Amino acid sequence: MSDKVRIALDAMGGDHGPAVVVAGAELALRRHPGCEFLFFGNASPITPLIDARAGLKSVSRIVHTDIAVRMEDKPSQALRYGRWKSSMWLAIDAVKKGDADMAVSAGNTGALMAMSKFNLKTLPGIERPVIAALWPTLRGESIVLDVGATIGADAEHLVDLAVMGAATARILFGLPRPSVGLLNIGVEEAKGLEPVREAGRILREENLPDLDYRGFVEGDDIGRGKVDVVVTEGFAGNIALKTAEGTARQLGEYLKGAMNSSLSARIGYLFARAAFQRLRQRMDPRRANGGVFLGLNGIVIKSHGGADAEGFAAAIELGHGVVRDELLAKIRAALGRAHKPPPQAVGGAAS
Amino acid sequence: MSDKVRIALDAMGGDHGPAVVVAGAELALRRHPGCEFLFFGNASPITPLIDARAGLKSVSRIVHTDIAVRMEDKPSQALRYGRWKSSMWLAIDAVKKGDADMAVSAGNTGALMAMSKFNLKTLPGIERPVIAALWPTLRGESIVLDVGATIGADAEHLVDLAVMGAATARILFGLPRPSVGLLNIGVEEAKGLEPVREAGRILREENLPDLDYRGFVEGDDIGRGKVDVVVTEGFAGNIALKTAEGTARQLGEYLKGAMNSSLSARIGYLFARAAFQRLRQRMDPRRANGGVFLGLNGIVIKSHGGADAEGFAAAIELGHGVVRDELLAKIRAALGRAHKPPPQAVGGAAS
């Protein structure tokens, strides 16, 4: 695949709509000059925003639609009025038709998931798509999935998550055989949920060529970077992700307060300002913005609804990375191996 | 109740055993001179540790036992060899017999829960005990429960958690009618788990006199301090707690790295040292050590297995606070009102 990546954007999604989507696209373009954009949404606010950015304008096209999915609607409602014609649907449809390599939306997550599933369909053997998040850790980054697409999971679904997560880690982190852990708690008789235990048994026995299963991990192992891929069902995964974001924001507030607490602290802050600026970037939850929908016949990226231009650009860039490295083809191959492992594939066949 | 609080300690529990338990008791005694201690465990390491501390020695008694519960055993195994005679059992039994006002252990959580339930029995109407944690927030502190006693919860169990959590918040925070939220995720059709939705409906309709139900909260609302009491089942609650602890530790490492990253950063650190020391205390997960077991006929406190003396002292002090304020009597009264609300109790009857 060439460096050119064609990106379909739901310009009406998120709390801030076109202003943030267009500004985010411009930031991403600056860092990845091979991007091309299709903006779907109401042309009257979008056009002047793009006209004001000559570089962006030269690689962008606007497709007008009056219909936008509302943030508060249920997926079923959104499908009723938004199918075939909303900006969200059209962005996904551009991926389906091959007009774009990926779609990005900061809109209603449930609606985006429902429309993606309805239009793109799931990969063979996968019943439910999931959301994978990039999680900054002390060792670099890990992939955590599912962070909120579906509630509850049987053992087989958890095994699929492990396989798809490992394929993603292989591409994003360049690891030949990423380490994988199942998120669990350590206090209950025989340790935690039955499907989690059963998934652990399967992963251990199958000893797949594409992933190195390391057993159970607990919540505090995520930030430690104990494994490259953390597997969990969507309810606990979403709560873990949001709790970590909340904790990062809380400690950022503590730090700000501490640096304003006395004259000598303020002087100290001035000396250490460059270090603080780098620290602020590391602690910034926007850096990790963007979840990849996995398990679909196409790449769809969900940005936080409240993301600003910097956050939205991070979501675009996440998608850019997985598209360039042909994530989808590699997930298909890994799922094929996991469900019917041919003996010759074991032990490092090319993936 | 007088200021005297009698505390039974499982001296063999935790990763560090008697050394940490005895040192932690000494720290707690310094801050709460009314404490009296019963140490259960192997007298030969415990006695010299206590003999070396004259103040502690004058308020302590050692009860020897050879049997200690191992950290890695299943609750059923621990019950088999540890019932009637382990240091953990004897500490709980001191509460049952009225020899102590509360028990503290840093031992095997599952075994502590099983022995507490077996010996103390649950309160009328409560089937399963839960663990409540104190969670530092931007607004002060909140109570989060269940953080890992039982996996899964039906709506009725979640309502009981709300009632017990609110009773605890009333006592620890001195609030007449604490605000309560149900932990949920915001992306699924009609929002999240069915039992959570059903519990929300019950809490809204019953409009209990002892708590102010505020609806669903998400993971990032916990650190924000959006509500005084966050209710969840034990799997998600444990993962949220551990994830927050892991994130705090991770950001602490980032901060340390940033302050060592250049000469001017190190100079800045020197100026701001006092502020950093206060900050370190606020970010220290040990500060919030200790979970209260709720729903039992007696007060049992679980300290982290890895706690040091400062952490173990925090667990003792948490128990000291709830015992002094007669938590148990107030939970019993609140549960009575919740299950059969007499009309005259609505709207601010004395609790």
Coordinates of N, CA and C in Angstrom, one line a residue, chain A residues 73-187:
Chain A
D73 N -29.2 9.8 21.3 CA -30.1 8.8 20.8 C -29.6 7.3 21.0
K74 N -30.6 6.4 21.2 CA -30.2 5.0 21.2 C -29.8 4.6 19.8
P75 N -29.0 3.5 19.7 CA -28.6 3.0 18.4 C -29.8 2.7 17.5
S76 N -30.8 2.1 18.0 CA -32.0 1.8 17.2 C -32.6 3.0 16.6
Q77 N -32.7 4.1 17.4 CA -33.3 5.3 16.9 C -32.4 5.9 15.8
A78 N -31.1 5.9 16.1 CA -30.2 6.5 15.1 C -30.2 5.8 13.8
L79 N -30.3 4.4 13.9 CA -30.4 3.6 12.7 C -31.7 4.0 11.9
R80 N -32.8 4.2 12.6 CA -34.0 4.5 12.0 C -34.0 5.8 11.1
Y81 N -33.4 6.9 11.7 CA -33.4 8.1 10.9 C -32.1 8.4 10.2
G82 N -31.0 7.7 10.6 CA -29.7 8.0 10.1 C -29.2 7.0 9.0
R83 N -29.8 5.9 8.9 CA -29.3 4.9 7.9 C -29.4 5.4 6.5
W84 N -28.5 5.2 5.7 CA -28.4 5.6 4.2 C -28.0 7.0 4.1
K85 N -28.3 7.9 5.0 CA -28.1 9.3 4.7 C -27.5 10.2 5.8
S86 N -27.2 9.7 7.0 CA -26.5 10.6 8.0 C -25.0 10.7 7.7
S87 N -24.4 11.7 8.2 CA -23.0 11.9 8.0 C -22.2 10.7 8.5
M88 N -22.7 10.1 9.6 CA -22.0 8.9 10.2 C -22.1 7.7 9.3
W89 N -23.3 7.5 8.8 CA -23.5 6.4 7.9 C -22.7 6.5 6.6
L90 N -22.7 7.7 6.1 CA -22.0 7.9 4.8 C -20.5 7.8 4.9
A91 N -19.9 8.2 6.1 CA -18.5 8.0 6.3 C -18.2 6.5 6.4
I92 N -19.0 5.7 7.1 CA -18.8 4.2 7.1 C -19.0 3.6 5.7
D93 N -20.0 4.1 5.0 CA -20.3 3.6 3.7 C -19.2 3.8 2.7
A94 N -18.4 4.9 2.9 CA -17.3 5.2 2.0 C -16.2 4.1 2.2
V95 N -16.1 3.6 3.4 CA -15.2 2.4 3.6 C -15.7 1.2 2.9
K96 N -17.0 1.0 3.1 CA -17.6 -0.2 2.5 C -17.4 -0.2 1.0
K97 N -17.6 1.0 0.4 CA -17.6 1.1 -1.1 C -16.1 1.2 -1.6
G98 N -15.2 1.3 -0.7 CA -13.8 1.4 -1.2 C -13.3 2.8 -1.5
D99 N -14.2 3.8 -1.2 CA -13.8 5.2 -1.4 C -12.8 5.7 -0.4
A100 N -12.8 5.0 0.8 CA -11.9 5.4 1.9 C -11.3 4.2 2.5
D101 N -10.1 4.4 3.1 CA -9.4 3.3 3.8 C -9.9 3.1 5.2
M102 N -10.5 4.1 5.8 CA -11.0 4.1 7.2 C -11.9 5.2 7.4
A103 N -12.8 5.1 8.5 CA -13.7 6.2 8.9 C -13.4 6.6 10.3
V104 N -13.5 7.9 10.6 CA -13.4 8.3 12.0 C -14.6 9.2 12.3
S105 N -15.1 8.9 13.5 CA -16.2 9.7 14.1 C -16.1 9.9 15.5
A106 N -16.4 11.1 16.0 CA -16.5 11.4 17.4 C -17.9 11.4 17.9
G107 N -18.8 10.8 17.1 CA -20.2 10.8 17.4 C -20.6 9.7 18.4
N108 N -21.9 9.6 18.6 CA -22.6 8.6 19.4 C -22.0 7.2 19.2
T109 N -21.3 6.6 20.3 CA -20.6 5.4 20.1 C -21.5 4.2 19.8
G110 N -22.6 4.1 20.5 CA -23.6 3.0 20.2 C -24.1 3.0 18.8
A111 N -24.4 4.2 18.3 CA -24.9 4.4 16.9 C -23.8 4.0 15.9
L112 N -22.6 4.5 16.2 CA -21.4 4.2 15.3 C -21.2 2.7 15.2
M113 N -21.3 2.0 16.4 CA -21.1 0.6 16.4 C -22.2 -0.1 15.7
A114 N -23.4 0.3 15.9 CA -24.5 -0.4 15.2 C -24.5 -0.2 13.7
M115 N -24.2 1.0 13.3 CA -24.1 1.3 11.8 C -22.9 0.6 11.2
S116 N -21.8 0.5 11.9 CA -20.6 -0.2 11.4 C -20.9 -1.6 11.2
K117 N -21.6 -2.2 12.2 CA -21.9 -3.6 12.1 C -22.9 -3.9 11.0
F118 N -23.9 -3.1 11.0 CA -25.0 -3.2 10.0 C -24.4 -3.1 8.5
N119 N -23.5 -2.2 8.3 CA -23.1 -1.9 7.0 C -21.9 -2.7 6.6
L120 N -20.9 -2.8 7.5 CA -19.6 -3.5 7.1 C -19.7 -5.0 7.4
K121 N -20.6 -5.4 8.3 CA -20.7 -6.8 8.7 C -19.4 -7.2 9.4
T122 N -19.6 -8.3 10.3 CA -18.4 -8.7 11.1 C -17.6 -9.7 10.2
L123 N -16.3 -9.9 10.7 CA -15.4 -10.9 10.0 C -16.0 -12.3 10.3
P124 N -15.6 -13.2 9.4 CA -16.0 -14.6 9.5 C -15.7 -15.1 10.9
G125 N -16.6 -15.7 11.6 CA -16.3 -16.3 12.9 C -16.5 -15.3 14.1
I126 N -16.7 -14.0 13.8 CA -16.8 -13.0 14.8 C -18.3 -12.6 14.9
E127 N -18.8 -12.7 16.1 CA -20.2 -12.3 16.3 C -20.4 -10.8 16.6
R128 N -19.5 -10.4 17.5 CA -19.7 -9.0 18.0 C -18.4 -8.2 17.8
P129 N -18.5 -7.0 17.2 CA -17.3 -6.2 17.1 C -17.0 -5.6 18.5
V130 N -15.7 -5.2 18.7 CA -15.3 -4.7 20.0 C -14.5 -3.4 19.8
I131 N -14.2 -2.7 20.8 CA -13.4 -1.5 20.8 C -12.1 -1.7 21.5
A132 N -11.0 -1.5 20.8 CA -9.7 -1.6 21.3 C -9.1 -0.2 21.6
A133 N -8.5 0.0 22.8 CA -7.9 1.3 23.1 C -6.4 1.1 23.3
L134 N -5.7 2.1 22.9 CA -4.2 2.2 23.2 C -4.1 2.8 24.5
W135 N -3.3 2.1 25.4 CA -3.2 2.5 26.8 C -1.8 2.8 27.1
P136 N -1.4 4.1 27.5 CA 0.0 4.4 27.8 C 0.4 3.7 29.1
T137 N 1.6 3.1 29.2 CA 2.0 2.4 30.3 C 3.4 2.8 30.7
L138 N 3.9 2.2 31.8 CA 5.3 2.5 32.2 C 6.3 1.9 31.2
R139 N 5.9 0.9 30.5 CA 6.8 0.3 29.5 C 6.6 0.8 28.1
G140 N 5.6 1.6 27.8 CA 5.3 2.1 26.5 C 3.8 2.2 26.3
E141 N 3.3 1.3 25.5 CA 1.8 1.3 25.3 C 1.3 -0.1 25.3
S142 N 0.1 -0.3 25.7 CA -0.6 -1.6 25.6 C -1.9 -1.4 24.9
I143 N -2.5 -2.5 24.4 CA -3.8 -2.5 23.8 C -4.7 -3.1 24.8
V144 N -5.8 -2.4 25.1 CA -6.8 -3.0 26.0 C -8.1 -3.1 25.2
L145 N -8.8 -4.3 25.3 CA -10.0 -4.5 24.6 C -10.8 -5.6 25.3
D146 N -12.1 -5.4 25.3 CA -13.0 -4.5 24.8 C -13.2 -3.3 25.8
V147 N -13.2 -2.1 25.3 CA -13.5 -1.0 26.3 C -14.9 -0.4 26.2
G148 N -15.8 -1.3 25.7 CA -17.2 -0.8 25.9 C -18.1 -1.1 24.7
A149 N -17.7 -2.0 23.8 CA -18.7 -2.2 22.7 C -19.8 -3.2 23.1
T150 N -19.4 -4.2 23.8 CA -20.5 -5.2 24.2 C -20.3 -5.6 25.7
I151 N -21.4 -5.8 26.3 CA -21.4 -6.1 27.7 C -21.4 -7.7 27.9
G152 N -20.6 -8.2 28.7 CA -20.5 -9.6 29.0 C -19.8 -10.3 27.8
A153 N -19.2 -11.5 28.1 CA -18.5 -12.2 27.1 C -18.4 -13.7 27.5
D154 N -18.6 -14.6 26.6 CA -18.3 -16.0 26.9 C -16.8 -16.2 26.6
A155 N -16.4 -17.5 26.9 CA -14.9 -17.8 26.8 C -14.5 -17.6 25.3
E156 N -15.3 -18.1 24.4 CA -14.9 -18.0 23.0 C -14.7 -16.6 22.5
H157 N -15.6 -15.7 22.9 CA -15.5 -14.3 22.6 C -14.2 -13.7 23.2
L158 N -13.9 -14.1 24.4 CA -12.6 -13.6 25.0 C -11.4 -14.1 24.2
V159 N -11.4 -15.3 23.8 CA -10.3 -15.8 23.0 C -10.2 -15.1 21.6
D160 N -11.3 -14.8 21.0 CA -11.3 -13.9 19.8 C -10.7 -12.6 20.1
L161 N -11.1 -12.0 21.2 CA -10.5 -10.7 21.6 C -9.0 -10.8 21.7
A162 N -8.5 -11.9 22.3 CA -7.1 -12.1 22.5 C -6.4 -12.2 21.1
V163 N -7.0 -12.9 20.2 CA -6.4 -13.0 18.8 C -6.4 -11.7 18.1
M164 N -7.5 -11.0 18.1 CA -7.6 -9.7 17.4 C -6.7 -8.7 18.1
G165 N -6.7 -8.7 19.4 CA -5.8 -7.7 20.1 C -4.3 -8.0 19.8
A166 N -4.0 -9.2 19.8 CA -2.6 -9.6 19.5 C -2.2 -9.2 18.1
A167 N -3.1 -9.4 17.1 CA -2.8 -8.9 15.7 C -2.6 -7.4 15.7
T168 N -3.4 -6.7 16.4 CA -3.3 -5.2 16.4 C -1.9 -4.8 17.1
A169 N -1.6 -5.5 18.1 CA -0.3 -5.2 18.8 C 0.9 -5.5 17.9
R170 N 0.8 -6.6 17.1 CA 1.8 -7.0 16.2 C 2.1 -5.8 15.3
I171 N 1.0 -5.2 14.8 CA 1.1 -4.2 13.8 C 1.6 -2.8 14.4
L172 N 0.9 -2.4 15.5 CA 1.1 -1.1 16.0 C 2.5 -1.1 16.8
F173 N 2.9 -2.2 17.4 CA 4.1 -2.2 18.2 C 5.2 -2.9 17.5
G174 N 4.9 -3.6 16.4 CA 6.0 -4.3 15.7 C 6.5 -5.5 16.4
L175 N 5.7 -6.2 17.2 CA 6.1 -7.3 18.0 C 5.8 -8.6 17.3
P176 N 6.7 -9.6 17.2 CA 6.4 -10.8 16.5 C 5.3 -11.7 17.3
R177 N 5.4 -11.7 18.6 CA 4.4 -12.5 19.3 C 4.0 -11.8 20.6
P178 N 3.1 -10.9 20.6 CA 2.8 -10.0 21.7 C 2.3 -10.9 22.9
S179 N 2.6 -10.4 24.1 CA 2.1 -11.0 25.3 C 0.7 -10.6 25.6
V180 N -0.1 -11.5 26.1 CA -1.6 -11.3 26.3 C -1.9 -11.7 27.7
G181 N -2.7 -10.9 28.4 CA -3.3 -11.3 29.7 C -4.8 -11.1 29.8
L182 N -5.4 -11.9 30.6 CA -6.9 -11.8 30.8 C -7.1 -11.0 32.1
L183 N -7.9 -9.9 32.0 CA -8.2 -9.1 33.2 C -9.1 -9.8 34.1
N184 N -8.7 -9.9 35.4 CA -9.4 -10.7 36.4 C -9.2 -10.0 37.7
I185 N -9.9 -10.6 38.7 CA -9.7 -10.1 40.1 C -9.1 -11.3 40.9
G186 N -8.4 -11.0 42.0 CA -7.7 -12.1 42.6 C -8.2 -12.6 43.9
V187 N -9.5 -12.3 44.2 CA -9.9 -12.5 45.6 C -10.9 -13.6 45.7

